[in-house]
mmCIF file of C-alpha atoms and ligand atoms in Angstrom:
data_model
loop_
_atom_site.group_PDB
_atom_site.id
_atom_site.type_symbol
_atom_site.label_atom_id
_atom_site.label_comp_id
_atom_site.label_asym_id
_atom_site.label_seq_id
_atom_site.Cartn_x
_atom_site.Cartn_y
_atom_site.Cartn_z
ATOM 1 C CA MET Y 970 15.095 5.674 -19.051
ATOM 2 C CA GLU Y 971 14.015 1.930 -19.312
ATOM 3 C CA ILE Y 972 13.139 0.105 -16.133
ATOM 4 C CA GLN Y 973 14.762 -3.324 -16.165
ATOM 5 C CA LYS Y 974 15.573 -4.154 -12.558
ATOM 6 C CA VAL Y 975 13.278 -3.306 -9.612
ATOM 7 C CA GLY Y 976 13.944 -2.877 -5.847
ATOM 8 C CA VAL Y 977 11.225 -2.797 -3.189
ATOM 9 C CA VAL Y 978 12.046 -1.696 0.350
ATOM 10 C CA GLY Y 979 9.775 -3.403 2.873
ATOM 11 C CA CYS Y 980 8.259 -6.926 2.487
ATOM 12 C CA GLY Y 981 5.173 -6.380 4.626
ATOM 13 C CA LEU Y 982 1.568 -6.395 3.333
ATOM 14 C CA MET Y 983 2.122 -3.862 0.519
ATOM 15 C CA GLY Y 984 5.891 -4.337 -0.188
ATOM 16 C CA SER Y 985 5.398 -8.169 -0.592
ATOM 17 C CA GLY Y 986 2.468 -7.554 -2.962
ATOM 18 C CA ILE Y 987 4.466 -5.008 -4.986
ATOM 19 C CA ALA Y 988 7.557 -7.259 -5.214
ATOM 20 C CA GLN Y 989 5.244 -10.213 -6.189
ATOM 21 C CA VAL Y 990 3.534 -8.445 -9.112
ATOM 22 C CA SER Y 991 6.835 -7.067 -10.420
ATOM 23 C CA ALA Y 992 8.515 -10.499 -10.449
ATOM 24 C CA GLN Y 993 5.376 -11.984 -11.832
ATOM 25 C CA ALA Y 994 5.571 -9.605 -14.763
ATOM 26 C CA GLY Y 995 9.206 -10.774 -15.505
ATOM 27 C CA PHE Y 996 11.185 -7.997 -13.791
ATOM 28 C CA PRO Y 997 14.226 -9.171 -11.734
ATOM 29 C CA THR Y 998 13.203 -7.846 -8.324
ATOM 30 C CA VAL Y 999 15.095 -7.412 -5.133
ATOM 31 C CA VAL Y 1000 13.052 -6.962 -1.917
ATOM 32 C CA ARG Y 1001 14.558 -5.877 1.254
ATOM 33 C CA GLU Y 1002 13.340 -6.318 4.847
ATOM 34 C CA VAL Y 1003 15.123 -5.316 8.097
ATOM 35 C CA THR Y 1004 15.535 -8.891 9.510
ATOM 36 C CA ALA Y 1005 15.837 -12.381 8.050
ATOM 37 C CA GLU Y 1006 12.744 -13.432 10.026
ATOM 38 C CA LEU Y 1007 10.586 -10.580 8.526
ATOM 39 C CA LEU Y 1008 11.943 -11.263 5.078
ATOM 40 C CA GLU Y 1009 11.078 -14.969 5.350
ATOM 41 C CA LYS Y 1010 7.622 -13.991 6.551
ATOM 42 C CA GLY Y 1011 7.049 -11.720 3.566
ATOM 43 C CA LEU Y 1012 8.485 -14.088 0.936
ATOM 44 C CA GLY Y 1013 6.455 -16.894 2.575
ATOM 45 C CA SER Y 1014 3.177 -14.908 2.112
ATOM 46 C CA ILE Y 1015 4.193 -14.350 -1.631
ATOM 47 C CA ARG Y 1016 4.745 -18.106 -2.036
ATOM 48 C CA LYS Y 1017 1.441 -18.891 -0.373
ATOM 49 C CA PHE Y 1018 -0.368 -16.537 -2.682
ATOM 50 C CA LEU Y 1019 1.259 -17.924 -5.787
ATOM 51 C CA GLN Y 1020 0.576 -21.452 -4.639
ATOM 52 C CA GLY Y 1021 -3.113 -20.477 -4.175
ATOM 53 C CA GLY Y 1022 -3.098 -19.204 -7.773
ATOM 54 C CA VAL Y 1023 -1.735 -22.445 -9.012
ATOM 55 C CA GLU Y 1024 -4.342 -24.455 -7.118
ATOM 56 C CA LYS Y 1025 -7.143 -22.198 -8.443
ATOM 57 C CA GLY Y 1026 -5.789 -22.720 -11.996
ATOM 58 C CA LYS Y 1027 -4.988 -18.995 -12.253
ATOM 59 C CA MET Y 1028 -1.283 -19.674 -12.850
ATOM 60 C CA SER Y 1029 0.837 -22.598 -14.006
ATOM 61 C CA ALA Y 1030 3.432 -24.206 -11.807
ATOM 62 C CA GLY Y 1031 6.102 -23.141 -14.303
ATOM 63 C CA ASP Y 1032 5.042 -19.515 -14.058
ATOM 64 C CA MET Y 1033 5.097 -19.743 -10.323
ATOM 65 C CA GLU Y 1034 8.771 -21.030 -10.531
ATOM 66 C CA LYS Y 1035 9.702 -18.226 -12.954
ATOM 67 C CA THR Y 1036 8.223 -15.673 -10.553
ATOM 68 C CA VAL Y 1037 10.100 -17.119 -7.604
ATOM 69 C CA ALA Y 1038 13.278 -17.231 -9.632
ATOM 70 C CA ASN Y 1039 12.829 -13.425 -10.388
ATOM 71 C CA LEU Y 1040 12.605 -12.516 -6.718
ATOM 72 C CA LYS Y 1041 15.596 -11.976 -4.488
ATOM 73 C CA GLY Y 1042 15.319 -11.167 -0.787
ATOM 74 C CA THR Y 1043 17.887 -9.201 1.079
ATOM 75 C CA THR Y 1044 18.368 -7.337 4.406
ATOM 76 C CA ARG Y 1045 20.828 -4.944 2.945
ATOM 77 C CA LEU Y 1046 19.660 -1.735 1.309
ATOM 78 C CA GLU Y 1047 22.959 -1.607 -0.663
ATOM 79 C CA ASP Y 1048 21.759 -4.716 -2.631
ATOM 80 C CA LEU Y 1049 19.270 -2.383 -4.342
ATOM 81 C CA ALA Y 1050 22.009 -0.114 -5.681
ATOM 82 C CA ASP Y 1051 21.828 -1.347 -9.275
ATOM 83 C CA CYS Y 1052 18.022 -1.156 -9.574
ATOM 84 C CA ASP Y 1053 16.368 1.210 -12.088
ATOM 85 C CA LEU Y 1054 13.285 1.752 -10.016
ATOM 86 C CA VAL Y 1055 13.111 1.508 -6.211
ATOM 87 C CA VAL Y 1056 9.681 1.447 -4.522
ATOM 88 C CA GLU Y 1057 9.652 2.286 -0.890
ATOM 89 C CA ALA Y 1058 6.982 0.516 1.110
ATOM 90 C CA VAL Y 1059 8.287 0.856 4.662
ATOM 91 C CA SER Y 1060 6.073 1.957 7.682
ATOM 92 C CA GLU Y 1061 4.377 5.289 7.470
ATOM 93 C CA SER Y 1062 7.020 7.203 9.451
ATOM 94 C CA LEU Y 1063 8.715 10.191 7.871
ATOM 95 C CA ALA Y 1064 11.834 9.773 9.987
ATOM 96 C CA LEU Y 1065 12.139 6.119 8.796
ATOM 97 C CA LYS Y 1066 11.522 7.104 5.235
ATOM 98 C CA ARG Y 1067 14.138 9.841 5.485
ATOM 99 C CA GLU Y 1068 16.808 7.388 6.694
ATOM 100 C CA VAL Y 1069 15.965 4.768 4.046
ATOM 101 C CA LEU Y 1070 15.783 7.238 1.146
ATOM 102 C CA GLY Y 1071 18.845 9.040 2.188
ATOM 103 C CA THR Y 1072 20.847 5.696 2.305
ATOM 104 C CA LEU Y 1073 19.378 4.582 -1.042
ATOM 105 C CA ASP Y 1074 20.076 7.902 -2.646
ATOM 106 C CA ARG Y 1075 23.756 7.710 -1.745
ATOM 107 C CA ALA Y 1076 24.094 4.079 -2.735
ATOM 108 C CA GLY Y 1077 21.834 3.972 -5.832
ATOM 109 C CA LYS Y 1078 22.455 4.664 -9.550
ATOM 110 C CA ARG Y 1079 22.299 8.317 -10.366
ATOM 111 C CA GLU Y 1080 19.626 7.877 -13.023
ATOM 112 C CA ALA Y 1081 17.395 5.461 -10.966
ATOM 113 C CA ILE Y 1082 13.847 6.450 -10.204
ATOM 114 C CA PHE Y 1083 12.608 6.413 -6.569
ATOM 115 C CA ALA Y 1084 8.966 5.973 -5.690
ATOM 116 C CA SER Y 1085 6.973 5.900 -2.512
ATOM 117 C CA ASN Y 1086 4.009 3.790 -1.887
ATOM 118 C CA THR Y 1087 2.793 6.069 0.980
ATOM 119 C CA SER Y 1088 -0.944 6.431 1.280
ATOM 120 C CA SER Y 1089 -0.975 9.934 2.791
ATOM 121 C CA LEU Y 1090 2.468 11.364 3.557
ATOM 122 C CA SER Y 1091 3.859 14.087 1.235
ATOM 123 C CA ILE Y 1092 5.732 12.803 -1.763
ATOM 124 C CA THR Y 1093 7.157 16.349 -2.252
ATOM 125 C CA GLU Y 1094 8.607 16.290 1.356
ATOM 126 C CA MET Y 1095 10.060 12.728 0.784
ATOM 127 C CA SER Y 1096 11.672 13.838 -2.491
ATOM 128 C CA THR Y 1097 13.746 16.387 -0.499
ATOM 129 C CA PHE Y 1098 15.426 13.572 1.460
ATOM 130 C CA THR Y 1099 17.194 12.718 -1.767
ATOM 131 C CA GLN Y 1100 19.243 14.691 -4.442
ATOM 132 C CA ARG Y 1101 16.821 13.409 -7.077
ATOM 133 C CA ALA Y 1102 13.553 15.276 -6.746
ATOM 134 C CA ASP Y 1103 12.990 15.209 -10.486
ATOM 135 C CA ARG Y 1104 13.272 11.361 -10.370
ATOM 136 C CA PHE Y 1105 10.936 10.969 -7.472
ATOM 137 C CA LEU Y 1106 7.208 10.248 -7.538
ATOM 138 C CA GLY Y 1107 4.383 8.356 -5.719
ATOM 139 C CA LEU Y 1108 3.205 4.906 -6.764
ATOM 140 C CA HIS Y 1109 0.327 4.165 -4.576
ATOM 141 C CA PHE Y 1110 -0.903 0.561 -4.684
ATOM 142 C CA PHE Y 1111 -3.978 -1.034 -3.124
ATOM 143 C CA ASN Y 1112 -4.483 -3.959 -0.876
ATOM 144 C CA PRO Y 1113 -4.427 -6.840 -1.916
ATOM 145 C CA VAL Y 1114 -1.873 -5.665 -4.294
ATOM 146 C CA PRO Y 1115 -1.859 -8.751 -6.715
ATOM 147 C CA LEU Y 1116 -5.723 -8.511 -7.026
ATOM 148 C CA MET Y 1117 -6.358 -4.693 -7.139
ATOM 149 C CA LYS Y 1118 -5.955 -3.231 -10.563
ATOM 150 C CA LEU Y 1119 -5.117 0.377 -9.702
ATOM 151 C CA VAL Y 1120 -1.956 2.350 -9.171
ATOM 152 C CA GLU Y 1121 -2.166 6.074 -8.337
ATOM 153 C CA VAL Y 1122 0.821 7.767 -9.906
ATOM 154 C CA VAL Y 1123 1.583 10.861 -7.874
ATOM 155 C CA ARG Y 1124 3.463 13.746 -9.567
ATOM 156 C CA THR Y 1125 5.065 16.537 -7.483
ATOM 157 C CA LEU Y 1126 5.955 19.871 -8.859
ATOM 158 C CA SER Y 1127 9.464 18.555 -9.504
ATOM 159 C CA THR Y 1128 8.769 15.099 -10.964
ATOM 160 C CA SER Y 1129 10.145 15.173 -14.545
ATOM 161 C CA ASP Y 1130 8.048 14.040 -17.585
ATOM 162 C CA SER Y 1131 10.447 11.217 -18.321
ATOM 163 C CA THR Y 1132 10.216 9.943 -14.756
ATOM 164 C CA TYR Y 1133 6.420 10.053 -14.880
ATOM 165 C CA LYS Y 1134 6.424 8.333 -18.253
ATOM 166 C CA ALA Y 1135 8.833 5.516 -17.333
ATOM 167 C CA ALA Y 1136 7.127 4.806 -14.056
ATOM 168 C CA SER Y 1137 3.631 4.819 -15.551
ATOM 169 C CA GLU Y 1138 4.885 2.342 -18.341
ATOM 170 C CA TRP Y 1139 6.219 0.123 -15.559
ATOM 171 C CA CYS Y 1140 2.890 0.097 -13.882
ATOM 172 C CA ARG Y 1141 1.190 -0.885 -17.067
ATOM 173 C CA ALA Y 1142 3.746 -3.569 -17.696
ATOM 174 C CA ILE Y 1143 3.027 -5.167 -14.332
ATOM 175 C CA GLY Y 1144 -0.718 -5.232 -15.390
ATOM 176 C CA LYS Y 1145 -2.040 -2.225 -13.474
ATOM 177 C CA THR Y 1146 -4.194 0.616 -14.652
ATOM 178 C CA VAL Y 1147 -2.761 4.086 -13.840
ATOM 179 C CA VAL Y 1148 -4.522 7.172 -12.601
ATOM 180 C CA THR Y 1149 -2.528 10.371 -12.291
ATOM 181 C CA THR Y 1150 -2.969 12.625 -9.299
ATOM 182 C CA GLY Y 1151 -1.318 15.531 -7.573
ATOM 183 C CA ASP Y 1152 0.379 15.420 -4.179
ATOM 184 C CA THR Y 1153 -2.150 16.039 -1.547
ATOM 185 C CA PRO Y 1154 -2.914 13.755 1.431
ATOM 186 C CA GLY Y 1155 -4.908 10.655 0.387
ATOM 187 C CA PHE Y 1156 -4.543 11.406 -3.314
ATOM 188 C CA VAL Y 1157 -7.852 10.434 -5.053
ATOM 189 C CA VAL Y 1158 -8.798 7.084 -3.516
ATOM 190 C CA ASN Y 1159 -8.230 7.697 0.180
ATOM 191 C CA ARG Y 1160 -9.553 11.293 -0.145
ATOM 192 C CA LEU Y 1161 -12.928 9.769 -1.054
ATOM 193 C CA LEU Y 1162 -12.642 6.322 0.674
ATOM 194 C CA VAL Y 1163 -11.410 7.279 4.159
ATOM 195 C CA PRO Y 1164 -14.277 9.835 5.042
ATOM 196 C CA TYR Y 1165 -16.755 7.076 3.936
ATOM 197 C CA MET Y 1166 -15.072 4.548 6.322
ATOM 198 C CA LEU Y 1167 -15.006 7.070 9.114
ATOM 199 C CA ASP Y 1168 -18.684 7.897 8.629
ATOM 200 C CA ALA Y 1169 -19.470 4.160 8.751
ATOM 201 C CA ILE Y 1170 -17.688 4.014 12.192
ATOM 202 C CA ARG Y 1171 -19.704 7.163 13.348
ATOM 203 C CA VAL Y 1172 -22.984 5.535 12.260
ATOM 204 C CA TYR Y 1173 -22.079 2.380 14.227
ATOM 205 C CA GLU Y 1174 -20.819 4.497 17.249
ATOM 206 C CA GLN Y 1175 -24.128 6.289 17.254
ATOM 207 C CA GLY Y 1176 -26.142 3.078 17.225
ATOM 208 C CA LEU Y 1177 -28.025 3.738 14.053
ATOM 209 C CA ALA Y 1178 -27.529 0.168 12.895
ATOM 210 C CA SER Y 1179 -25.644 -2.906 13.828
ATOM 211 C CA ARG Y 1180 -22.206 -3.778 12.437
ATOM 212 C CA ASP Y 1181 -23.627 -6.513 10.148
ATOM 213 C CA ASP Y 1182 -26.519 -4.324 8.946
ATOM 214 C CA ILE Y 1183 -24.031 -1.467 7.993
ATOM 215 C CA ASP Y 1184 -21.909 -3.820 6.110
ATOM 216 C CA SER Y 1185 -24.788 -5.559 4.427
ATOM 217 C CA ALA Y 1186 -26.430 -2.218 3.538
ATOM 218 C CA MET Y 1187 -23.367 -1.109 1.575
ATOM 219 C CA LYS Y 1188 -22.553 -4.442 0.061
ATOM 220 C CA LEU Y 1189 -26.139 -5.145 -1.121
ATOM 221 C CA GLY Y 1190 -27.317 -1.607 -1.570
ATOM 222 C CA CYS Y 1191 -24.302 -0.352 -3.546
ATOM 223 C CA GLY Y 1192 -22.764 -3.485 -4.928
ATOM 224 C CA TYR Y 1193 -19.463 -3.003 -2.953
ATOM 225 C CA PRO Y 1194 -17.354 -6.183 -2.478
ATOM 226 C CA MET Y 1195 -16.923 -5.514 1.235
ATOM 227 C CA GLY Y 1196 -18.868 -3.433 3.808
ATOM 228 C CA PRO Y 1197 -17.109 -0.395 5.239
ATOM 229 C CA LEU Y 1198 -16.478 -1.955 8.719
ATOM 230 C CA PHE Y 1199 -15.061 -5.196 7.245
ATOM 231 C CA LEU Y 1200 -12.926 -3.039 4.864
ATOM 232 C CA THR Y 1201 -11.550 -0.975 7.791
ATOM 233 C CA ASP Y 1202 -10.538 -4.263 9.518
ATOM 234 C CA TYR Y 1203 -9.014 -5.327 6.254
ATOM 235 C CA VAL Y 1204 -7.028 -2.094 5.710
ATOM 236 C CA GLY Y 1205 -6.066 -1.930 9.378
ATOM 237 C CA LEU Y 1206 -7.646 0.371 11.998
ATOM 238 C CA ASP Y 1207 -4.124 1.846 12.868
ATOM 239 C CA THR Y 1208 -3.504 2.554 9.196
ATOM 240 C CA THR Y 1209 -6.999 4.216 8.740
ATOM 241 C CA PHE Y 1210 -6.515 6.259 11.931
ATOM 242 C CA SER Y 1211 -3.079 7.468 10.909
ATOM 243 C CA ILE Y 1212 -4.339 8.475 7.307
ATOM 244 C CA ALA Y 1213 -7.391 10.180 8.832
ATOM 245 C CA GLU Y 1214 -5.081 12.247 11.234
ATOM 246 C CA ILE Y 1215 -2.780 13.352 8.360
ATOM 247 C CA MET Y 1216 -5.754 14.389 6.259
ATOM 248 C CA PHE Y 1217 -7.492 16.139 9.080
ATOM 249 C CA ASN Y 1218 -4.309 18.182 9.988
ATOM 250 C CA GLU Y 1219 -3.944 19.176 6.339
ATOM 251 C CA PHE Y 1220 -7.598 20.010 5.409
ATOM 252 C CA LYS Y 1221 -9.026 20.818 8.917
ATOM 253 C CA GLU Y 1222 -12.396 19.421 7.816
ATOM 254 C CA PRO Y 1223 -14.475 17.476 10.410
ATOM 255 C CA ARG Y 1224 -15.195 14.694 7.856
ATOM 256 C CA PHE Y 1225 -11.552 13.642 8.086
ATOM 257 C CA ALA Y 1226 -11.483 13.649 11.851
ATOM 258 C CA PRO Y 1227 -10.977 10.100 13.394
ATOM 259 C CA PRO Y 1228 -14.066 9.058 15.479
ATOM 260 C CA THR Y 1229 -13.524 8.426 19.154
ATOM 261 C CA LEU Y 1230 -14.324 4.762 18.747
ATOM 262 C CA LEU Y 1231 -11.594 4.291 16.202
ATOM 263 C CA LYS Y 1232 -9.037 5.845 18.482
ATOM 264 C CA ARG Y 1233 -10.044 3.725 21.356
ATOM 265 C CA MET Y 1234 -9.956 0.514 19.329
ATOM 266 C CA VAL Y 1235 -6.447 1.454 18.079
ATOM 267 C CA LEU Y 1236 -5.338 2.116 21.639
ATOM 268 C CA ALA Y 1237 -6.685 -1.247 22.680
ATOM 269 C CA GLY Y 1238 -4.649 -2.984 19.957
ATOM 270 C CA ARG Y 1239 -7.722 -3.949 17.900
ATOM 271 C CA HIS Y 1240 -6.166 -3.129 14.563
ATOM 272 C CA GLY Y 1241 -8.285 -5.470 12.552
ATOM 273 C CA ARG Y 1242 -7.295 -8.526 10.480
ATOM 274 C CA LYS Y 1243 -3.533 -8.114 11.166
ATOM 275 C CA THR Y 1244 -4.021 -8.391 14.979
ATOM 276 C CA GLY Y 1245 -6.930 -10.878 14.843
ATOM 277 C CA ARG Y 1246 -9.517 -8.521 16.211
ATOM 278 C CA GLY Y 1247 -11.154 -5.312 15.025
ATOM 279 C CA PHE Y 1248 -14.811 -4.837 14.244
ATOM 280 C CA TYR Y 1249 -14.715 -8.534 13.509
ATOM 281 C CA ASP Y 1250 -13.027 -11.514 15.244
ATOM 282 C CA TRP Y 1251 -10.583 -12.767 12.673
ATOM 283 C CA SER Y 1252 -9.641 -15.895 14.556
ATOM 284 C CA THR Y 1253 -12.585 -17.644 12.927
ATOM 285 C CA ASN Y 1254 -13.031 -18.381 9.254
ATOM 286 C CA PRO Y 1255 -15.038 -16.579 8.004
ATOM 287 C CA PRO Y 1256 -14.433 -13.620 10.415
ATOM 288 C CA SER Y 1257 -17.361 -13.401 12.987
HETATM 289 N N1 3HC T 1501 -3.745 -15.995 -7.527
HETATM 290 C C1 3HC T 1501 -4.413 -15.475 -8.542
HETATM 291 N N2 3HC T 1501 -5.775 -15.064 -8.578
HETATM 292 C C2 3HC T 1501 -6.383 -15.120 -7.453
HETATM 293 C C3 3HC T 1501 -5.778 -15.629 -6.220
HETATM 294 C C4 3HC T 1501 -4.418 -16.101 -6.285
HETATM 295 N N3 3HC T 1501 -3.787 -16.597 -5.358
HETATM 296 N N4 3HC T 1501 -6.642 -15.564 -5.247
HETATM 297 C C5 3HC T 1501 -7.761 -14.983 -5.683
HETATM 298 N N5 3HC T 1501 -7.640 -14.782 -7.087
HETATM 299 C C6 3HC T 1501 -8.569 -14.244 -8.005
HETATM 300 C C7 3HC T 1501 -9.839 -15.099 -7.899
HETATM 301 O O1 3HC T 1501 -9.776 -16.301 -8.739
HETATM 302 C C8 3HC T 1501 -10.939 -14.118 -8.477
HETATM 303 O O2 3HC T 1501 -10.781 -13.994 -9.875
HETATM 304 P P1 3HC T 1501 -12.086 -14.027 -10.842
HETATM 305 O O3 3HC T 1501 -12.901 -12.867 -10.406
HETATM 306 O O4 3HC T 1501 -11.473 -14.030 -12.163
HETATM 307 O O5 3HC T 1501 -12.777 -15.402 -10.461
HETATM 308 C C9 3HC T 1501 -10.399 -12.794 -7.841
HETATM 309 O O6 3HC T 1501 -8.985 -13.000 -7.678
HETATM 310 C C10 3HC T 1501 -11.102 -12.478 -6.527
HETATM 311 O O7 3HC T 1501 -10.687 -13.441 -5.621
HETATM 312 P P2 3HC T 1501 -11.750 -14.211 -4.622
HETATM 313 O O8 3HC T 1501 -12.984 -14.685 -5.330
HETATM 314 O O9 3HC T 1501 -10.939 -15.261 -3.907
HETATM 315 O O10 3HC T 1501 -12.142 -13.167 -3.536
HETATM 316 P P3 3HC T 1501 -13.221 -12.109 -3.552
HETATM 317 O O11 3HC T 1501 -14.157 -12.181 -4.670
HETATM 318 O O12 3HC T 1501 -13.800 -12.300 -2.163
HETATM 319 O O13 3HC T 1501 -12.460 -10.770 -3.644
HETATM 320 C C11 3HC T 1501 -11.152 -8.900 -2.978
HETATM 321 C C12 3HC T 1501 -11.486 -10.422 -2.758
HETATM 322 C C13 3HC T 1501 -10.525 -8.664 -4.341
HETATM 323 C C14 3HC T 1501 -10.180 -8.620 -1.851
HETATM 324 C C15 3HC T 1501 -12.558 -8.044 -2.807
HETATM 325 O O14 3HC T 1501 -13.226 -8.486 -1.720
HETATM 326 C C16 3HC T 1501 -12.281 -6.644 -2.966
HETATM 327 O O15 3HC T 1501 -12.071 -6.036 -3.956
HETATM 328 N N6 3HC T 1501 -12.362 -5.950 -1.769
HETATM 329 C C17 3HC T 1501 -12.162 -4.560 -1.631
HETATM 330 C C18 3HC T 1501 -10.724 -4.301 -1.353
HETATM 331 C C19 3HC T 1501 -10.470 -2.858 -1.337
HETATM 332 O O16 3HC T 1501 -11.353 -1.990 -1.295
HETATM 333 N N7 3HC T 1501 -9.095 -2.581 -1.257
HETATM 334 C C20 3HC T 1501 -8.655 -1.172 -1.200
HETATM 335 C C21 3HC T 1501 -8.424 -0.834 0.239
HETATM 336 S S1 3HC T 1501 -7.831 0.870 0.309
HETATM 337 C C22 3HC T 1501 -6.126 0.629 0.114
HETATM 338 O O17 3HC T 1501 -5.604 -0.370 -0.037
HETATM 339 C C23 3HC T 1501 -5.372 1.957 0.142
HETATM 340 C C24 3HC T 1501 -4.419 2.015 1.315
HETATM 341 O O18 3HC T 1501 -3.722 3.135 1.206
HETATM 342 C C25 3HC T 1501 -5.311 2.055 2.638
#
């Protein structure tokens, strides 16, 4: 099965990035958002990133035009019916994913491959919302999608070899490196990364070191591009909390349990960069 046309459901942080890299690699790509306003916001962020690339000399104006021409926005799921690959990147709610995947399954081509960009929900469970468990897998991208080189390709017990091969080839065609993983919460990266971020919050909560010293310690001591508290703001405290809860429920290990401070900050609406406040104040540039 050759992937020629791509659909992306959701044009938020991850969906817009996935649609962008797909269109940038030359694939006609249709991206769907629920309202015209949200769609315009997502497409606007893609244009802004591409424009930044042109200004930095990373991309020619002609390539930007080609990318934009490959991208089509819609609010109708049915407009993804003729896609060979559909990547779902809607909010992390199983009920919502069930609705979206069920509709797409009925509308879409029989041979089309469906993928979820979920970071921690079960790919196997999602595949049961469709009649195509053999053509279903996880394609987990990283934030910011256009800059992060990795995609975790998640195989369930039912994913066919041809589905795995075609989806992996598409990931390589859009310039990503693939790692293959089984279907357990967090896959490889979040299984290792999330306990680290939670531990950093516990260290901060216990007063062992200041926010800036924790972040400097890991940046300068380990060569990480961002400190763990900055990274948590970047990923989103709400997202981190929900991944931690899913992993804790599955593994029942204390290292996955969300710290009290994280829960309180989420309840207070301090979700990090996206809400303007987390461990850092994002209304200033750079965040303070
Ligand atoms: N177009 C093209 N290229 C661009 C660009 C644009 N608009 N904007 C930036 N770039 C290029 C830059 O030119 C630079 O390239 P170079 O290395 O060849 O010079 C490169 O991208 C890095 O950009 P910047 O120099 O502007 O930015 P930084 O060096 O500060 O890096 C970062 C930014 C890549 C985000 C880096 O800080 C980083 O890697 N942070 C860690 C992010 C991370 O860990 N993400 C994973 C989170 S976990 C996750 O997503 C999983 C989920 O399930 C929770």
